[in-house]
PDB file of C-alpha atoms in Angstrom:
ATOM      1  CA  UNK A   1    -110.882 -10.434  -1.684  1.00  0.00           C
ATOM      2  CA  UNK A   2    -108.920  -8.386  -4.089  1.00  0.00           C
ATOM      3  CA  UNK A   3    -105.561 -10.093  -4.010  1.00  0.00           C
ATOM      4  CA  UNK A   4    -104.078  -7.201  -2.168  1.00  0.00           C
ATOM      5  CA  UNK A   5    -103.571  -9.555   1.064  1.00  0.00           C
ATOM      6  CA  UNK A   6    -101.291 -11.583  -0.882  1.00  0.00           C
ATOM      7  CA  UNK A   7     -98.134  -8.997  -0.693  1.00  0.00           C
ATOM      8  CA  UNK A   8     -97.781  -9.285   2.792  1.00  0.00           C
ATOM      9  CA  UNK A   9     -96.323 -12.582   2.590  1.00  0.00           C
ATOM     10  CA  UNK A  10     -94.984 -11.852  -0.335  1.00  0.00           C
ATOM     11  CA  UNK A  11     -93.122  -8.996   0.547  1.00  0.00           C
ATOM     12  CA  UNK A  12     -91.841 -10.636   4.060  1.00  0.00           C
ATOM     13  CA  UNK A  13     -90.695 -13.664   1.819  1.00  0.00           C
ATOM     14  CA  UNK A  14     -88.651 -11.287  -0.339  1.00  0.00           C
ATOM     15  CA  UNK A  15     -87.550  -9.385   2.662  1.00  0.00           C
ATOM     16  CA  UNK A  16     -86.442 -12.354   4.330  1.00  0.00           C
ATOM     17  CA  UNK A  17     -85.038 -13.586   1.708  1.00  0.00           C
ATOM     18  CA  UNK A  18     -82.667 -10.141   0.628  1.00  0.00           C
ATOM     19  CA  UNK A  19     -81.545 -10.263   4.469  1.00  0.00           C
ATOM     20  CA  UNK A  20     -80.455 -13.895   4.187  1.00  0.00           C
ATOM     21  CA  UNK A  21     -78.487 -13.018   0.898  1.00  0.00           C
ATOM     22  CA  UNK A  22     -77.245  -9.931   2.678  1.00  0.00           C
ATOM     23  CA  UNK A  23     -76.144 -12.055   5.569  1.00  0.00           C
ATOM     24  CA  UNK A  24     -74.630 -14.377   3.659  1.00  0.00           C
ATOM     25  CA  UNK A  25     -72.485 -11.735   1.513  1.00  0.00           C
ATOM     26  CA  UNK A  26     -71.262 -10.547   4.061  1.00  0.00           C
ATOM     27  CA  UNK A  27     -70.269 -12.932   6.623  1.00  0.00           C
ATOM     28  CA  UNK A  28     -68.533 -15.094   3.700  1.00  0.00           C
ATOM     29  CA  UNK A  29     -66.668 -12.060   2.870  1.00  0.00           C
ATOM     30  CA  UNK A  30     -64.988 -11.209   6.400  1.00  0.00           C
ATOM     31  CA  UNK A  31     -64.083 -14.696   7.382  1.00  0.00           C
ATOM     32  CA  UNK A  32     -62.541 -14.470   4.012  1.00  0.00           C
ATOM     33  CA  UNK A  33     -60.824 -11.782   5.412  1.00  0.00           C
ATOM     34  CA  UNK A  34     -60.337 -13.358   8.857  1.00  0.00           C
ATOM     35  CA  UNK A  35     -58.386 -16.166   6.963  1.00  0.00           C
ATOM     36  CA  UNK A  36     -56.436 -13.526   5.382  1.00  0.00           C
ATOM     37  CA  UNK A  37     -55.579 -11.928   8.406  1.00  0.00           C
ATOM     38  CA  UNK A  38     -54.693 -15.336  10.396  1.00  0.00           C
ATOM     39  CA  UNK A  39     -52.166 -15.921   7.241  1.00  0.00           C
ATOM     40  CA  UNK A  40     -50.617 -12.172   7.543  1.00  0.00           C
ATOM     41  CA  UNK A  41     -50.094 -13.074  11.714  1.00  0.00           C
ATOM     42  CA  UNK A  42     -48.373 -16.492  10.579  1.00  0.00           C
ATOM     43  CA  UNK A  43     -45.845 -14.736   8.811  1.00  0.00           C
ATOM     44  CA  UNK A  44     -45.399 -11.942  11.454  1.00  0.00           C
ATOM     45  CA  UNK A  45     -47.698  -9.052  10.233  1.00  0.00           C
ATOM     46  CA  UNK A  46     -49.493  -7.480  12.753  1.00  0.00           C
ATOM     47  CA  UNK A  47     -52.905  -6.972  12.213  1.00  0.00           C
ATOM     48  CA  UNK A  48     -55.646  -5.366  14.670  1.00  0.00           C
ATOM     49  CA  UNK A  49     -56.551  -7.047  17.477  1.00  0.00           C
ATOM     50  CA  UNK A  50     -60.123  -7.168  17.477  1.00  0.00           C
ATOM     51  CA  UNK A  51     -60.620  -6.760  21.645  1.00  0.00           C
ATOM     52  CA  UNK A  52     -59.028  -3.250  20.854  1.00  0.00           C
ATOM     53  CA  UNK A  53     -62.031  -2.793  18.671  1.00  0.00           C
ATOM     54  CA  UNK A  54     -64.503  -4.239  21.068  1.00  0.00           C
ATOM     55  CA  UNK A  55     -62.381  -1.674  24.103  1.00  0.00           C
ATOM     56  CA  UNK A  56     -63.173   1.283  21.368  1.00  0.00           C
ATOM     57  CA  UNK A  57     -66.480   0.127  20.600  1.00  0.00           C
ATOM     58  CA  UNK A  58     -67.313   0.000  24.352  1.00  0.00           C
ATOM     59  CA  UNK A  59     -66.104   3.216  25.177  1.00  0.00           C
ATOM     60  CA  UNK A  60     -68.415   4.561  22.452  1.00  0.00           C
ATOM     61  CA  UNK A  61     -71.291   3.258  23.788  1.00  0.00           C
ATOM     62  CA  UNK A  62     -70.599   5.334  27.167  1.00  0.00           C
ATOM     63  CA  UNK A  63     -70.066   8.478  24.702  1.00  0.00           C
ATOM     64  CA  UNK A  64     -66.410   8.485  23.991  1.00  0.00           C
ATOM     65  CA  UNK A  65     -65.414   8.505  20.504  1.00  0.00           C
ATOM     66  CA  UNK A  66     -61.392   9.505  20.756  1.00  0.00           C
ATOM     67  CA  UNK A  67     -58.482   7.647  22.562  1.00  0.00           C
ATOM     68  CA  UNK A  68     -55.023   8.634  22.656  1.00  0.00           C
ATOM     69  CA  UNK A  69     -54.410   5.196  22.591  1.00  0.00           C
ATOM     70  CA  UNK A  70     -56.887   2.254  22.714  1.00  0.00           C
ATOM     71  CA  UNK A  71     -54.272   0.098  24.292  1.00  0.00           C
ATOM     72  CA  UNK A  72     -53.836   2.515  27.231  1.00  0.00           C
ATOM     73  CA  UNK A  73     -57.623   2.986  27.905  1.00  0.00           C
ATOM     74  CA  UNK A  74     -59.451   1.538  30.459  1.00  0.00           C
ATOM     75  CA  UNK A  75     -60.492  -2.105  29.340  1.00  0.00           C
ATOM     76  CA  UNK A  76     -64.262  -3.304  28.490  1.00  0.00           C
ATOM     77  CA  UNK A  77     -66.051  -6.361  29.836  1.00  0.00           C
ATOM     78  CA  UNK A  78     -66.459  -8.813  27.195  1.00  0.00           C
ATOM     79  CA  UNK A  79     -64.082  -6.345  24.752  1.00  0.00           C
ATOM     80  CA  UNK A  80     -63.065  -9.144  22.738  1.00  0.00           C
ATOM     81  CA  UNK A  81     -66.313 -10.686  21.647  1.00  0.00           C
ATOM     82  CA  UNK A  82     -67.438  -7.314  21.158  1.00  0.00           C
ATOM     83  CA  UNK A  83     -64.579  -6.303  18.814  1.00  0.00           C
ATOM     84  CA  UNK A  84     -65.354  -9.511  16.763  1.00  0.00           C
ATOM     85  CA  UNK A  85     -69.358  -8.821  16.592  1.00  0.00           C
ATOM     86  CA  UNK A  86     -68.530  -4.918  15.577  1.00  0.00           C
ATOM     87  CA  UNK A  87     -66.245  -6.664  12.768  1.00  0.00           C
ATOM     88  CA  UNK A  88     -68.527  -8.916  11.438  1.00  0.00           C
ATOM     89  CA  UNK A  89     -71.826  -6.212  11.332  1.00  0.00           C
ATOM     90  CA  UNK A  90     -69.463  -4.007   9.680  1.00  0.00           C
ATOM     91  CA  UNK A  91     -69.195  -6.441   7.287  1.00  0.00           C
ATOM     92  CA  UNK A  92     -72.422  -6.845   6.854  1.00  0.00           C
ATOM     93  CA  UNK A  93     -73.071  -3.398   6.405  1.00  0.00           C
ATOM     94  CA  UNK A  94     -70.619  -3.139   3.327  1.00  0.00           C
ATOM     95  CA  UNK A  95     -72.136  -6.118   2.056  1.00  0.00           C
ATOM     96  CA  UNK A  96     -75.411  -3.977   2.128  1.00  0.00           C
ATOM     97  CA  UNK A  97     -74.156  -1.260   0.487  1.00  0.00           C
ATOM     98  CA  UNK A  98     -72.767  -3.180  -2.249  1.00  0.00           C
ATOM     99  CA  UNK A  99     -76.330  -4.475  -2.865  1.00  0.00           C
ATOM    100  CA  UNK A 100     -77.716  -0.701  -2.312  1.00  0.00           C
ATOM    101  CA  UNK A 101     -75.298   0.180  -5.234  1.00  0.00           C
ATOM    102  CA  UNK A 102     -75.219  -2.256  -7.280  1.00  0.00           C
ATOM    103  CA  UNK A 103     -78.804  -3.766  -7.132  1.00  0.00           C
ATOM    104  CA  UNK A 104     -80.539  -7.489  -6.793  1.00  0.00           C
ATOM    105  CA  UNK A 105     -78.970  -7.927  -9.968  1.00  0.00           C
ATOM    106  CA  UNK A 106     -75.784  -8.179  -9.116  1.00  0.00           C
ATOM    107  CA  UNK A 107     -76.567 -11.583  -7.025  1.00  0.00           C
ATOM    108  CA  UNK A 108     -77.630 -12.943 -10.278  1.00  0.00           C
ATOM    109  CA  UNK A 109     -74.623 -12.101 -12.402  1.00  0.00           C
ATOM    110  CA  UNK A 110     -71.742 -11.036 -10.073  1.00  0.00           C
ATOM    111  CA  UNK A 111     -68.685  -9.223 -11.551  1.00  0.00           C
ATOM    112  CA  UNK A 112     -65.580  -8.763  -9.528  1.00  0.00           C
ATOM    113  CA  UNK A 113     -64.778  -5.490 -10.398  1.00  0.00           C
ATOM    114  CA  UNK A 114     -67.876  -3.821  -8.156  1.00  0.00           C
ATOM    115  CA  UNK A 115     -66.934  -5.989  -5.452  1.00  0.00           C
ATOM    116  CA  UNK A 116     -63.350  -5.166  -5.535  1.00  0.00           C
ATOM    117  CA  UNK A 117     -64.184  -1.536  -5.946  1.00  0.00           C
ATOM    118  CA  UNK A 118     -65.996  -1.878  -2.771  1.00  0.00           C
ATOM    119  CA  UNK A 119     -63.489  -3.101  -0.703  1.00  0.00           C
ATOM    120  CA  UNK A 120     -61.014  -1.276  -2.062  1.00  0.00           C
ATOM    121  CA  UNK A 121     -63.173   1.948  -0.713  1.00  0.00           C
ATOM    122  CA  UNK A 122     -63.883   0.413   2.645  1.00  0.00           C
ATOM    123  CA  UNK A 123     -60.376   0.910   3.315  1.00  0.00           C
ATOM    124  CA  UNK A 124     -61.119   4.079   3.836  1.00  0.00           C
ATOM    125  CA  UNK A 125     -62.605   3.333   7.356  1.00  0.00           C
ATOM    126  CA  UNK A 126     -59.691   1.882   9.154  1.00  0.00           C
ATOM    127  CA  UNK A 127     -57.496   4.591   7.764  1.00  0.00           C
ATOM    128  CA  UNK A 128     -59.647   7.905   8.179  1.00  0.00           C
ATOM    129  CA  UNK A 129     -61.936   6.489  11.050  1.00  0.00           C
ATOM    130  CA  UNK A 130     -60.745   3.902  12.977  1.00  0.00           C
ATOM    131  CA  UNK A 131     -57.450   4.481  13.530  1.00  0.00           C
ATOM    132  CA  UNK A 132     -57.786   8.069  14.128  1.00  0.00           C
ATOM    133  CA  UNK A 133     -60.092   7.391  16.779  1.00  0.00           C
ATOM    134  CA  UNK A 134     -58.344   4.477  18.554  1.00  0.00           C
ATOM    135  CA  UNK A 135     -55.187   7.095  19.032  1.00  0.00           C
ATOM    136  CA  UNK A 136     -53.160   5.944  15.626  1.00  0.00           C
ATOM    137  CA  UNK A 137     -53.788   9.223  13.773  1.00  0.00           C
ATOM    138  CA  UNK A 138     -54.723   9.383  10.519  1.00  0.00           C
ATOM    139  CA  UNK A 139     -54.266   6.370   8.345  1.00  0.00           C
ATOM    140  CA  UNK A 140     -52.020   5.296  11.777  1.00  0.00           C
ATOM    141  CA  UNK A 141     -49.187   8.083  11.080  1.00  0.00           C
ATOM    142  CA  UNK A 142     -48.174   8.095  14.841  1.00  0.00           C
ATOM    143  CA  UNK A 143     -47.549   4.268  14.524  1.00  0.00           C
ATOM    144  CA  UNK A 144     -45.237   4.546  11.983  1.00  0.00           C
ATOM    145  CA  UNK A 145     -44.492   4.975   8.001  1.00  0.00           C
ATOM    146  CA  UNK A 146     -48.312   5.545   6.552  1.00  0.00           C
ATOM    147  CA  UNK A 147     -47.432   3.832   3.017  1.00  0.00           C
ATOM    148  CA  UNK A 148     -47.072   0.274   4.083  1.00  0.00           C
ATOM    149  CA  UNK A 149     -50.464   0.941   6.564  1.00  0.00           C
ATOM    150  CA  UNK A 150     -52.220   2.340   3.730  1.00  0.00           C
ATOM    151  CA  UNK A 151     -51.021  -0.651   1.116  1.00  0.00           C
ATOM    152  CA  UNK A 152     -52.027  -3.199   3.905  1.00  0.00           C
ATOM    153  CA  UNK A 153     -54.813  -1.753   4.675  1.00  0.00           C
ATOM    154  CA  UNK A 154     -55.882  -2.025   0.831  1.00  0.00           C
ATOM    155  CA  UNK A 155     -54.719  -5.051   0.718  1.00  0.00           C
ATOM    156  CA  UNK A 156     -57.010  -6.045   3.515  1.00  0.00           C
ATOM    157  CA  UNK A 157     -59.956  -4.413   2.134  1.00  0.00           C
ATOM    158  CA  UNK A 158     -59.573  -5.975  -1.785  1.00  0.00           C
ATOM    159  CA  UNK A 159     -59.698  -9.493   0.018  1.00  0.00           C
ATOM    160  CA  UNK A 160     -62.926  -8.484   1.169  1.00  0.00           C
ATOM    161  CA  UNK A 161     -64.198  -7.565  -1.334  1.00  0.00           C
ATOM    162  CA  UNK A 162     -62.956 -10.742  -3.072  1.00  0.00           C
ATOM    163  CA  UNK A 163     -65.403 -12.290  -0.297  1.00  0.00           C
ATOM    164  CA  UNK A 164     -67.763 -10.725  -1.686  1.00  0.00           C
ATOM    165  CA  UNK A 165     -67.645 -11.711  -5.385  1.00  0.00           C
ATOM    166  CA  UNK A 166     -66.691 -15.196  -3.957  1.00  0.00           C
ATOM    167  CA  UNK A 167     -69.746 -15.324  -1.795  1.00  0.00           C
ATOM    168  CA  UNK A 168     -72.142 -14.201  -4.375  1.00  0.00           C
ATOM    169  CA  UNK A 169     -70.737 -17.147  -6.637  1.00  0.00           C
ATOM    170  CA  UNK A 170     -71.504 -19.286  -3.927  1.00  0.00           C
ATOM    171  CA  UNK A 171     -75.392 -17.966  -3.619  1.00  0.00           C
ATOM    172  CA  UNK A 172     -75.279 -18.343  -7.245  1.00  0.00           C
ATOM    173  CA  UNK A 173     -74.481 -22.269  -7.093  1.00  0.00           C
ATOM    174  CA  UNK A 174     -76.644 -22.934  -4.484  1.00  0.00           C
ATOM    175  CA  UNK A 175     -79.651 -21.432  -6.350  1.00  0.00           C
ATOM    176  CA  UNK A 176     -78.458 -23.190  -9.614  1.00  0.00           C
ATOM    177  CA  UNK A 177     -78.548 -26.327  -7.370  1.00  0.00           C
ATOM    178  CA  UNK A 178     -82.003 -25.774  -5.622  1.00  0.00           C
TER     179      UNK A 178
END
């Protein structure tokens, strides 16, 4: 045997182990976010509810992307939990890219400025994505002043991304403790 048979489990080790990191970027990172938002609602902010998602998120699984307004369209079976598994992939998904971008080596030496650059950007999808499509128009113009929105929506978005930078602290204990 040439040794070549040892990468398989070698490689699905270090696959396993990038999707586990991934995972736990990620999901660390929007229930920091989901604390965040329970604090805005305690002090009267309103924040999206995430069976509107789910209702969206439904509808574009049967092939329709825009609403005139989410609230008005027909609801989804199971719309809530859906809205909440849509927000945590998505999360999961940024978390990925973060890694994409900034490489392994960022899980062994985080910095908070890539992180925070990160979320800061994600903001772009409620605003130019989301929103449009859920009957808000762009960054939610037709539900109001678009400044605060935008500045919330930020806002939002850097706490992820302080998630993120928290999160990879935390991997970087537990390894130091392992």
């Amino acid at each position: 045997m040439n040794g070549s048979m040892d990468m398989g489990p070698a490689l699905a080790q270090a696959l396993a182990q990038a999707l586990a990191q991934t995972l736990a970027l990620g999901l660390g990172a929007t229930a920091l976010m989901d604390l965040w938002l329970m604090g805005l609602r305690r002090v009267g902010v309103v924040t999206l509810d995430f069976a509107l998602l789910g209702r969206w998120a439904g509808h574009l699984l049967q092939g329709c992307w825009r609403h005139e307004a989410i609230a008005k369209a027909r609801p989804v079976r199971g719309e809530r939990a859906l809205g909440w598994f849509v927000h945590y992939a998505v999360g999961l998904l940024f978390a990925a890219l973060l890694l994409a971008w900034q490489g392994w080596a960022w899980l062994e030496a985080p910095r908070l400025a890539p992180a925070l650059l990160l979320g800061l950007t994600t903001a772009a999808a409620p605003l130019l994505l989301m929103q449009p499509a859920m009957g808000a128009g762009l960054a939610g113009r037709r539900k109001g002043s678009v400044g605060p929105n935008v500045l919330r929506s930020a806002a939002n978005h850097l706490v992820f991304g302080f998630g993120l930078y928290l999160s990879a602290l935390a991997l970087q204990l537990l390894r130091a403790a392992a």
